[in-house]
CSV table of C-alpha atoms and ligand atoms in Angstrom, one decimal:
chain,number,residue,atom,x,y,z
A,1,MET,CA,0.0,0.0,0.0
A,2,SER,CA,1.4,3.4,-0.9
A,3,SER,CA,1.8,5.8,2.0
A,4,GLU,CA,-0.7,8.1,0.3
A,5,SER,CA,-3.5,5.5,0.4
A,6,PHE,CA,-2.5,4.6,4.0
A,7,LEU,CA,-2.9,8.2,5.1
A,8,SER,CA,-6.3,8.4,3.4
A,9,LEU,CA,-7.5,5.7,5.9
A,10,ALA,CA,-7.5,8.3,8.7
A,11,LEU,CA,-11.0,9.3,9.8
A,12,PRO,CA,-12.3,12.0,7.5
A,13,GLY,CA,-13.0,14.2,10.6
A,14,VAL,CA,-9.3,13.8,11.6
A,15,GLN,CA,-8.1,14.7,8.1
A,16,ALA,CA,-10.3,17.8,8.2
A,17,LEU,CA,-9.0,19.1,11.5
A,18,SER,CA,-6.6,22.0,11.7
A,19,PRO,CA,-4.0,21.3,14.4
A,20,TYR,CA,-4.5,23.2,17.6
A,21,GLU,CA,-2.1,26.1,17.7
A,22,PRO,CA,-0.9,26.7,21.3
A,23,GLY,CA,0.6,29.9,22.5
A,24,LYS,CA,4.2,30.2,21.4
A,25,PRO,CA,6.6,29.1,24.1
A,26,ILE,CA,9.0,31.8,25.4
A,27,GLU,CA,12.0,29.5,24.7
A,28,GLU,CA,10.9,29.1,21.0
A,29,LEU,CA,10.8,32.8,20.5
A,30,GLN,CA,14.2,33.1,22.2
A,31,ARG,CA,15.6,30.6,19.7
A,32,GLU,CA,14.0,32.2,16.7
A,33,LEU,CA,14.8,35.8,17.3
A,34,GLY,CA,17.6,35.7,19.8
A,35,LEU,CA,15.6,38.0,22.1
A,36,SER,CA,15.8,38.1,25.8
A,37,GLU,CA,13.2,39.9,28.0
A,38,ILE,CA,10.3,38.1,26.4
A,39,ILE,CA,6.8,38.3,27.9
A,40,LYS,CA,4.1,35.7,27.2
A,41,LEU,CA,0.5,36.8,27.4
A,42,ALA,CA,-0.7,34.0,25.1
A,43,SER,CA,-2.1,31.1,27.0
A,44,ASN,CA,-4.3,32.6,29.8
A,45,GLU,CA,-1.7,31.4,32.4
A,46,SER,CA,-1.8,33.0,35.9
A,47,PRO,CA,0.9,35.7,36.2
A,48,LEU,CA,1.1,35.1,40.0
A,49,GLY,CA,2.0,31.4,39.5
A,50,CYS,CA,0.7,28.8,41.8
A,51,SER,CA,0.2,28.8,45.6
A,52,ARG,CA,3.3,28.2,47.7
A,53,ALA,CA,1.5,25.4,49.5
A,54,ALA,CA,0.8,23.7,46.1
A,55,ARG,CA,4.5,24.1,45.2
A,56,LYS,CA,5.6,22.6,48.5
A,57,ALA,CA,3.2,19.6,48.1
A,58,ALA,CA,4.5,19.0,44.6
A,59,VAL,CA,8.1,19.0,45.7
A,60,GLU,CA,7.3,16.6,48.5
A,61,VAL,CA,6.0,14.0,46.0
A,62,LEU,CA,9.3,14.1,44.1
A,63,ASP,CA,10.7,11.4,46.5
A,64,GLU,CA,7.9,9.0,45.4
A,65,LEU,CA,8.2,9.2,41.6
A,66,ALA,CA,8.8,5.5,41.2
A,67,ARG,CA,5.3,4.9,42.4
A,68,TYR,CA,2.2,5.0,40.3
A,69,PRO,CA,-0.2,7.8,41.3
A,70,ASP,CA,-3.4,7.0,43.1
A,71,GLY,CA,-5.5,6.1,40.1
A,72,SER,CA,-8.7,7.0,41.9
A,73,GLY,CA,-7.4,10.4,42.9
A,74,PHE,CA,-8.9,9.8,46.4
A,75,GLY,CA,-7.4,12.8,48.2
A,76,LEU,CA,-8.1,15.4,45.5
A,77,LYS,CA,-11.6,14.1,45.1
A,78,GLN,CA,-12.2,14.3,48.8
A,79,ALA,CA,-11.1,17.9,48.8
A,80,LEU,CA,-13.1,18.8,45.8
A,81,SER,CA,-16.1,17.0,47.2
A,82,GLN,CA,-16.0,19.1,50.3
A,83,LYS,CA,-15.4,22.3,48.4
A,84,LEU,CA,-18.2,21.8,45.9
A,85,GLY,CA,-20.7,20.1,48.2
A,86,VAL,CA,-21.0,17.1,45.9
A,87,ASP,CA,-20.4,13.4,46.5
A,88,SER,CA,-17.0,12.1,45.4
A,89,ASP,CA,-18.6,9.7,42.9
A,90,CYS,CA,-19.8,12.8,41.0
A,91,LEU,CA,-16.3,13.6,40.1
A,92,THR,CA,-14.0,12.7,37.1
A,93,LEU,CA,-10.4,13.8,37.2
A,94,GLY,CA,-8.6,14.7,34.0
A,95,ASN,CA,-5.2,15.5,32.7
A,96,GLY,CA,-6.4,19.1,32.4
A,97,SER,CA,-10.1,19.7,31.8
A,98,ASN,CA,-9.4,19.1,28.1
A,99,ASP,CA,-8.9,15.5,29.0
A,100,VAL,CA,-12.4,15.4,30.5
A,101,LEU,CA,-13.9,17.0,27.4
A,102,GLU,CA,-12.3,14.2,25.4
A,103,LEU,CA,-13.6,11.5,27.8
A,104,ILE,CA,-17.1,13.0,27.2
A,105,ALA,CA,-16.7,12.7,23.5
A,106,ARG,CA,-15.3,9.2,23.7
A,107,ALA,CA,-18.1,8.0,26.0
A,108,PHE,CA,-21.0,9.6,24.2
A,109,LEU,CA,-20.2,10.4,20.6
A,110,SER,CA,-20.0,8.2,17.5
A,111,PRO,CA,-19.9,8.8,13.8
A,112,GLN,CA,-23.7,8.7,13.8
A,113,HIS,CA,-23.9,11.5,16.3
A,114,GLU,CA,-23.6,15.3,16.4
A,115,ALA,CA,-21.9,17.6,18.9
A,116,LEU,CA,-23.2,21.2,19.0
A,117,PHE,CA,-21.2,24.2,19.9
A,118,SER,CA,-21.0,27.9,19.1
A,119,GLU,CA,-19.0,29.9,16.6
A,120,HIS,CA,-15.9,31.5,18.2
A,121,ALA,CA,-16.1,28.8,21.0
A,122,PHE,CA,-13.1,26.9,22.4
A,123,ALA,CA,-11.0,25.0,19.8
A,124,VAL,CA,-11.0,21.8,21.7
A,125,TYR,CA,-14.7,21.1,21.0
A,126,PRO,CA,-14.2,20.5,17.3
A,127,LEU,CA,-11.0,18.6,18.1
A,128,VAL,CA,-12.5,16.0,20.4
A,129,THR,CA,-15.7,15.7,18.2
A,130,GLN,CA,-13.9,15.2,14.9
A,131,ALA,CA,-11.4,12.8,16.4
A,132,ILE,CA,-14.3,10.5,17.2
A,133,GLY,CA,-15.7,10.9,13.7
A,134,ALA,CA,-18.8,12.6,15.0
A,135,ARG,CA,-20.3,15.6,13.2
A,136,ALA,CA,-19.6,19.1,14.6
A,137,VAL,CA,-22.6,21.5,14.3
A,138,VAL,CA,-21.5,25.1,14.7
A,139,SER,CA,-24.2,27.6,15.8
A,140,PRO,CA,-23.8,31.3,14.9
A,141,ALA,CA,-22.7,33.6,17.7
A,142,ARG,CA,-24.4,36.8,18.8
A,143,ASP,CA,-22.1,39.7,19.8
A,144,TRP,CA,-19.2,37.3,19.8
A,145,GLY,CA,-20.9,35.2,22.5
A,146,HIS,CA,-23.2,32.2,22.7
A,147,ASP,CA,-26.6,32.6,21.2
A,148,LEU,CA,-28.4,29.9,23.2
A,149,GLU,CA,-31.7,30.4,21.3
A,150,ALA,CA,-29.9,29.8,18.0
A,151,MET,CA,-28.2,26.8,19.6
A,152,ALA,CA,-31.5,25.3,20.8
A,153,ALA,CA,-32.9,25.6,17.3
A,154,ARG,CA,-30.0,23.4,16.0
A,155,ILE,CA,-30.6,20.5,18.4
A,156,SER,CA,-31.6,17.4,16.3
A,157,PRO,CA,-32.3,13.8,17.3
A,158,ALA,CA,-28.6,13.2,16.5
A,159,THR,CA,-27.3,15.8,19.0
A,160,ARG,CA,-25.7,13.9,21.8
A,161,VAL,CA,-23.4,16.5,23.4
A,162,ILE,CA,-23.7,20.3,23.6
A,163,PHE,CA,-20.5,22.2,24.6
A,164,ILE,CA,-20.9,25.6,26.2
A,165,ALA,CA,-18.0,27.6,27.5
A,166,ASN,CA,-19.1,30.0,30.2
A,167,PRO,CA,-17.2,32.2,30.1
A,168,ASN,CA,-16.1,31.6,26.6
A,169,ASN,CA,-12.5,31.5,25.4
A,170,PRO,CA,-11.4,33.4,23.3
A,171,THR,CA,-14.1,36.0,23.6
A,172,GLY,CA,-14.5,36.3,27.4
A,173,THR,CA,-18.3,36.5,27.0
A,174,TRP,CA,-20.6,34.9,29.5
A,175,ILE,CA,-24.1,33.6,29.9
A,176,ALA,CA,-26.5,34.8,32.6
A,177,ARG,CA,-28.5,32.5,34.9
A,178,ASN,CA,-31.9,33.1,33.4
A,179,THR,CA,-30.7,32.6,29.8
A,180,LEU,CA,-28.9,29.4,30.7
A,181,GLU,CA,-31.9,28.1,32.6
A,182,ALA,CA,-34.3,28.7,29.7
A,183,PHE,CA,-31.9,26.8,27.5
A,184,LEU,CA,-31.5,23.8,29.9
A,185,GLU,CA,-35.3,23.6,30.0
A,186,ALA,CA,-35.4,23.4,26.2
A,187,VAL,CA,-32.8,20.7,25.8
A,188,PRO,CA,-34.1,17.2,25.5
A,189,THR,CA,-33.2,15.1,28.6
A,190,ASN,CA,-31.3,12.6,26.5
A,191,THR,CA,-28.8,15.3,25.3
A,192,LEU,CA,-25.8,16.1,27.4
A,193,VAL,CA,-24.9,19.7,28.1
A,194,VAL,CA,-21.3,20.4,29.0
A,195,LEU,CA,-20.8,23.6,30.9
A,196,ASP,CA,-17.1,24.4,30.5
A,197,GLU,CA,-16.3,26.7,33.4
A,198,ALA,CA,-12.5,26.9,33.0
A,199,TYR,CA,-12.6,30.6,34.1
A,200,PHE,CA,-15.3,30.2,36.8
A,201,GLU,CA,-13.1,31.5,39.7
A,202,TYR,CA,-12.5,34.9,37.9
A,203,VAL,CA,-16.2,35.8,37.3
A,204,ASP,CA,-17.6,38.4,39.6
A,205,GLU,CA,-21.1,38.9,38.2
A,206,ARG,CA,-24.2,38.5,40.2
A,207,ALA,CA,-26.1,36.9,37.4
A,208,TYR,CA,-23.3,34.4,36.6
A,209,PRO,CA,-24.6,30.9,37.2
A,210,ASP,CA,-22.7,28.2,39.1
A,211,GLY,CA,-23.1,25.1,36.8
A,212,VAL,CA,-22.8,22.7,39.7
A,213,SER,CA,-26.0,24.0,41.2
A,214,TYR,CA,-27.9,22.6,38.2
A,215,LEU,CA,-26.8,19.0,38.6
A,216,ALA,CA,-29.6,18.0,40.9
A,217,ARG,CA,-32.3,19.4,38.6
A,218,TYR,CA,-30.6,18.4,35.2
A,219,PRO,CA,-28.9,15.1,35.3
A,220,ASN,CA,-27.8,15.6,31.7
A,221,VAL,CA,-25.4,18.5,32.8
A,222,ILE,CA,-21.7,18.0,33.1
A,223,VAL,CA,-19.6,20.9,34.5
A,224,THR,CA,-15.9,21.0,33.8
A,225,ARG,CA,-13.3,23.1,35.7
A,226,THR,CA,-9.6,23.3,35.8
A,227,PHE,CA,-6.5,24.1,37.9
A,228,SER,CA,-4.8,25.6,34.9
A,229,LYS,CA,-6.1,29.1,35.1
A,230,ALA,CA,-6.8,30.9,38.4
A,231,TYR,CA,-4.9,28.2,40.4
A,232,GLY,CA,-1.9,28.7,38.2
A,233,LEU,CA,-1.1,25.0,37.7
A,234,ALA,CA,-1.3,24.8,33.9
A,235,GLY,CA,2.0,22.9,33.6
A,236,LEU,CA,0.8,20.0,35.8
A,237,ARG,CA,-2.4,19.4,33.8
A,238,VAL,CA,-5.3,18.9,36.2
A,239,GLY,CA,-9.0,19.5,35.7
A,240,TYR,CA,-12.2,17.8,36.6
A,241,GLY,CA,-15.8,17.1,35.6
A,242,VAL,CA,-18.8,17.2,38.0
A,243,SER,CA,-21.8,15.3,36.9
A,244,SER,CA,-24.4,12.8,38.1
A,245,PRO,CA,-22.7,9.7,39.6
A,246,GLU,CA,-23.9,7.6,36.6
A,247,VAL,CA,-22.3,9.9,34.0
A,248,ALA,CA,-19.1,10.1,36.1
A,249,ASP,CA,-19.1,6.3,36.2
A,250,LEU,CA,-19.1,6.1,32.4
A,251,LEU,CA,-16.4,8.8,32.0
A,252,ASN,CA,-14.2,7.0,34.5
A,253,ARG,CA,-14.5,3.8,32.5
A,254,VAL,CA,-12.9,5.4,29.4
A,255,ARG,CA,-10.3,7.3,31.4
A,256,GLN,CA,-6.7,6.0,31.4
A,257,PRO,CA,-6.1,4.5,34.8
A,258,PHE,CA,-3.4,7.0,35.8
A,259,ASN,CA,-4.4,10.0,33.7
A,260,VAL,CA,-3.5,12.5,36.5
A,261,ASN,CA,0.0,12.2,37.8
A,262,SER,CA,1.1,12.1,41.4
A,263,VAL,CA,2.7,15.6,41.4
A,264,ALA,CA,-0.4,17.1,39.9
A,265,LEU,CA,-2.7,15.3,42.4
A,266,ALA,CA,-0.7,16.6,45.4
A,267,ALA,CA,-0.4,20.1,44.1
A,268,ALA,CA,-4.0,20.5,43.2
A,269,THR,CA,-5.2,19.2,46.5
A,270,ALA,CA,-3.0,21.7,48.4
A,271,ALA,CA,-4.0,24.5,46.0
A,272,LEU,CA,-7.6,24.0,47.0
A,273,SER,CA,-6.9,24.8,50.6
A,274,ASP,CA,-5.0,28.0,49.8
A,275,SER,CA,-7.9,30.3,49.3
A,276,GLU,CA,-5.8,33.3,50.0
A,277,HIS,CA,-3.7,32.7,46.9
A,278,LEU,CA,-6.8,32.2,44.8
A,279,VAL,CA,-8.2,35.5,46.1
A,280,ALA,CA,-4.9,37.2,45.3
A,281,SER,CA,-4.9,35.8,41.8
A,282,VAL,CA,-8.4,36.9,41.1
A,283,ALA,CA,-7.8,40.4,42.5
A,284,ALA,CA,-4.6,40.8,40.4
A,285,ASN,CA,-6.6,39.8,37.4
A,286,ARG,CA,-9.3,42.4,38.1
A,287,GLU,CA,-6.7,45.1,38.4
A,288,GLY,CA,-4.9,43.9,35.3
A,289,MET,CA,-8.1,43.8,33.3
A,290,ALA,CA,-8.9,47.4,34.3
A,291,GLN,CA,-5.4,48.5,33.3
A,292,LEU,CA,-5.6,46.7,29.9
A,293,VAL,CA,-9.1,47.9,29.1
A,294,ALA,CA,-8.1,51.5,29.9
A,295,GLY,CA,-5.0,51.2,27.7
A,296,ILE,CA,-6.9,49.7,24.8
A,297,GLU,CA,-9.5,52.4,25.0
A,298,THR,CA,-6.8,55.0,25.0
A,299,LEU,CA,-5.5,53.5,21.8
A,300,GLY,CA,-9.0,53.8,20.4
A,301,LEU,CA,-9.4,50.1,19.7
A,302,SER,CA,-12.5,48.1,20.3
A,303,TYR,CA,-12.5,44.9,22.4
A,304,VAL,CA,-14.9,42.3,23.5
A,305,PRO,CA,-15.8,42.9,27.2
A,306,SER,CA,-14.4,39.9,29.1
A,307,VAL,CA,-15.0,38.3,32.5
A,308,GLY,CA,-12.0,35.9,32.0
A,309,ASN,CA,-8.3,36.5,32.5
A,310,PHE,CA,-7.8,37.6,28.9
A,311,LEU,CA,-9.0,40.3,26.5
A,312,THR,CA,-9.8,40.0,22.8
A,313,VAL,CA,-8.9,43.2,20.9
A,314,GLU,CA,-9.8,44.2,17.4
A,315,VAL,CA,-6.6,45.5,15.8
A,316,GLY,CA,-7.9,46.7,12.5
A,317,HIS,CA,-5.4,44.6,10.5
A,318,PRO,CA,-4.9,40.9,10.0
A,319,GLY,CA,-4.3,39.7,13.5
A,320,ARG,CA,-1.4,37.6,12.4
A,321,VAL,CA,0.5,40.6,11.0
A,322,ILE,CA,0.2,42.5,14.3
A,323,TYR,CA,1.0,39.4,16.2
A,324,GLN,CA,4.2,38.9,14.2
A,325,ALA,CA,5.2,42.6,14.8
A,326,LEU,CA,4.6,42.2,18.5
A,327,LEU,CA,6.7,39.0,18.6
A,328,GLU,CA,9.6,41.0,17.2
A,329,LYS,CA,9.3,43.2,20.2
A,330,GLY,CA,9.4,40.2,22.5
A,331,VAL,CA,5.7,40.2,23.3
A,332,ILE,CA,3.8,37.0,22.7
A,333,VAL,CA,0.0,37.2,22.3
A,334,ARG,CA,-2.5,34.9,20.5
A,335,PRO,CA,-3.8,35.4,16.9
A,336,ILE,CA,-7.2,33.8,16.7
A,337,GLU,CA,-8.1,33.6,13.0
A,338,ALA,CA,-8.7,29.9,13.6
A,339,TYR,CA,-11.6,31.0,15.8
A,340,GLY,CA,-13.1,33.0,13.0
A,341,MET,CA,-11.7,36.2,14.3
A,342,PRO,CA,-9.0,37.2,11.8
A,343,GLN,CA,-8.7,40.9,12.9
A,344,HIS,CA,-8.6,40.2,16.6
A,345,LEU,CA,-5.8,39.2,19.0
A,346,ARG,CA,-6.3,37.6,22.4
A,347,VAL,CA,-4.1,38.9,25.2
A,348,SER,CA,-3.9,37.3,28.6
A,349,ILE,CA,-3.9,39.5,31.7
A,350,GLY,CA,-0.4,39.7,33.0
A,351,LEU,CA,1.5,41.5,35.8
A,352,GLU,CA,1.2,45.3,35.8
A,353,VAL,CA,4.6,45.7,34.1
A,354,GLU,CA,3.7,43.1,31.5
A,355,ASN,CA,0.4,44.7,30.6
A,356,ALA,CA,2.2,48.0,30.3
A,357,ARG,CA,4.8,46.6,28.1
A,358,PHE,CA,2.2,45.0,25.8
A,359,LEU,CA,0.3,48.2,25.6
A,360,GLN,CA,3.4,50.1,24.7
A,361,ALA,CA,4.4,47.5,22.1
A,362,LEU,CA,1.0,47.6,20.6
A,363,GLU,CA,1.0,51.4,20.4
A,364,ASP,CA,4.4,51.3,18.7
A,365,VAL,CA,3.3,48.6,16.2
A,366,LEU,CA,0.1,50.5,15.3
A,367,LYS,CA,2.2,53.5,14.4
A,368,VAL,CA,3.6,51.3,11.6
A,369,TYR,CA,0.2,49.8,10.8
A,370,PRO,CA,-2.2,52.7,11.5
A,371,CYS,CA,-5.9,51.7,11.9
B,1,LIG,C1,-8.0,26.8,29.2
B,1,LIG,C2,-9.3,26.2,28.9
B,1,LIG,C3,-9.7,24.9,29.3
B,1,LIG,C4,-8.8,24.1,30.2
B,1,LIG,O1,-7.7,23.6,29.8
B,1,LIG,P1,-6.9,22.6,30.7
B,1,LIG,O2,-5.6,23.2,30.9
B,1,LIG,O3,-6.9,21.3,29.9
B,1,LIG,O4,-7.7,22.4,32.0
B,1,LIG,C5,-10.9,24.5,29.1
B,1,LIG,N1,-11.9,25.2,28.5
B,1,LIG,C6,-11.6,26.4,28.1
B,1,LIG,C7,-12.7,27.2,27.5
B,1,LIG,C8,-10.3,27.0,28.3
B,1,LIG,O5,-10.1,28.2,27.9
């Protein structure tokens, strides 16, 4: 068999996928441009890093690396169970919450089924859907955010899973309680609704719904959250799903037995008990967001109001061109044409000095590329 015909055997959905483009690592830009003093505001990482207690717990596990991790994640599940007020058997731990999204696709989707999500939504939804060979149905956005009425209208008998990011990445838009509740009422009980709450901890809006509160009423809901963002543990890869025990049981069956490593389990467990650090991380984000929004407004640019730890800015040029020019100044942000936003850039909230440096670099670049 020629290699060409061999490659054509890959699932059509896999062949149609564009590879996920992660934020450019600092070391890579260092290699490419020989720059030092690089700042990265490209992956919604916490500029404060993780809690000291989490770091200490991680270091302590280093003496035990010859041992397999606790495959049931007992300690972390106990801590999460207490924090969230749910039974341990409602939890599914993942190698990042992306892992949980994939478990959901593997457990519930097939080539005969559809997954539904919004335009401009998180890139991992098409990825996990198409990797299974299921059909991805993309619903149009409204004001860059989810239009749940439009989504409800696209539910078909083949729809098995609906992915909703609240808040959404890369737009930072969010869905209010009453809107979400009307949607959950409209969804057939045999369709799963995934509420992806990766930025839950940052949101300070009275009408923002806590997905976990819907589980009792809607057993078809799965909430996913992560330690990668506000907890500052992106490098360790830990996230979780909260669902009915029956759904969790199915997800745990398809999970790799040791999908969350021992260092990650220990650090995440410790991070949960350091609420002071979480509060500091959220407060720093609020201040950084205000700084960035003020700076963007001063530059006369428009942006999508965001409740996450990032801001998506319309730059009036192909985003990739401005991105490249910023790279040459040692500032890494994220172009998002793959999300259907070719004139926008997403910038993560950094430390005050990093935000200031980004704003200055953007101002300098826009002198060369005036709007
Ligand atoms: C960052 C992010 C995730 C989580 O990623 P993990 O690091 O795998 O936990 C999930 N959903 C959205 C919308 C995100 O932006």
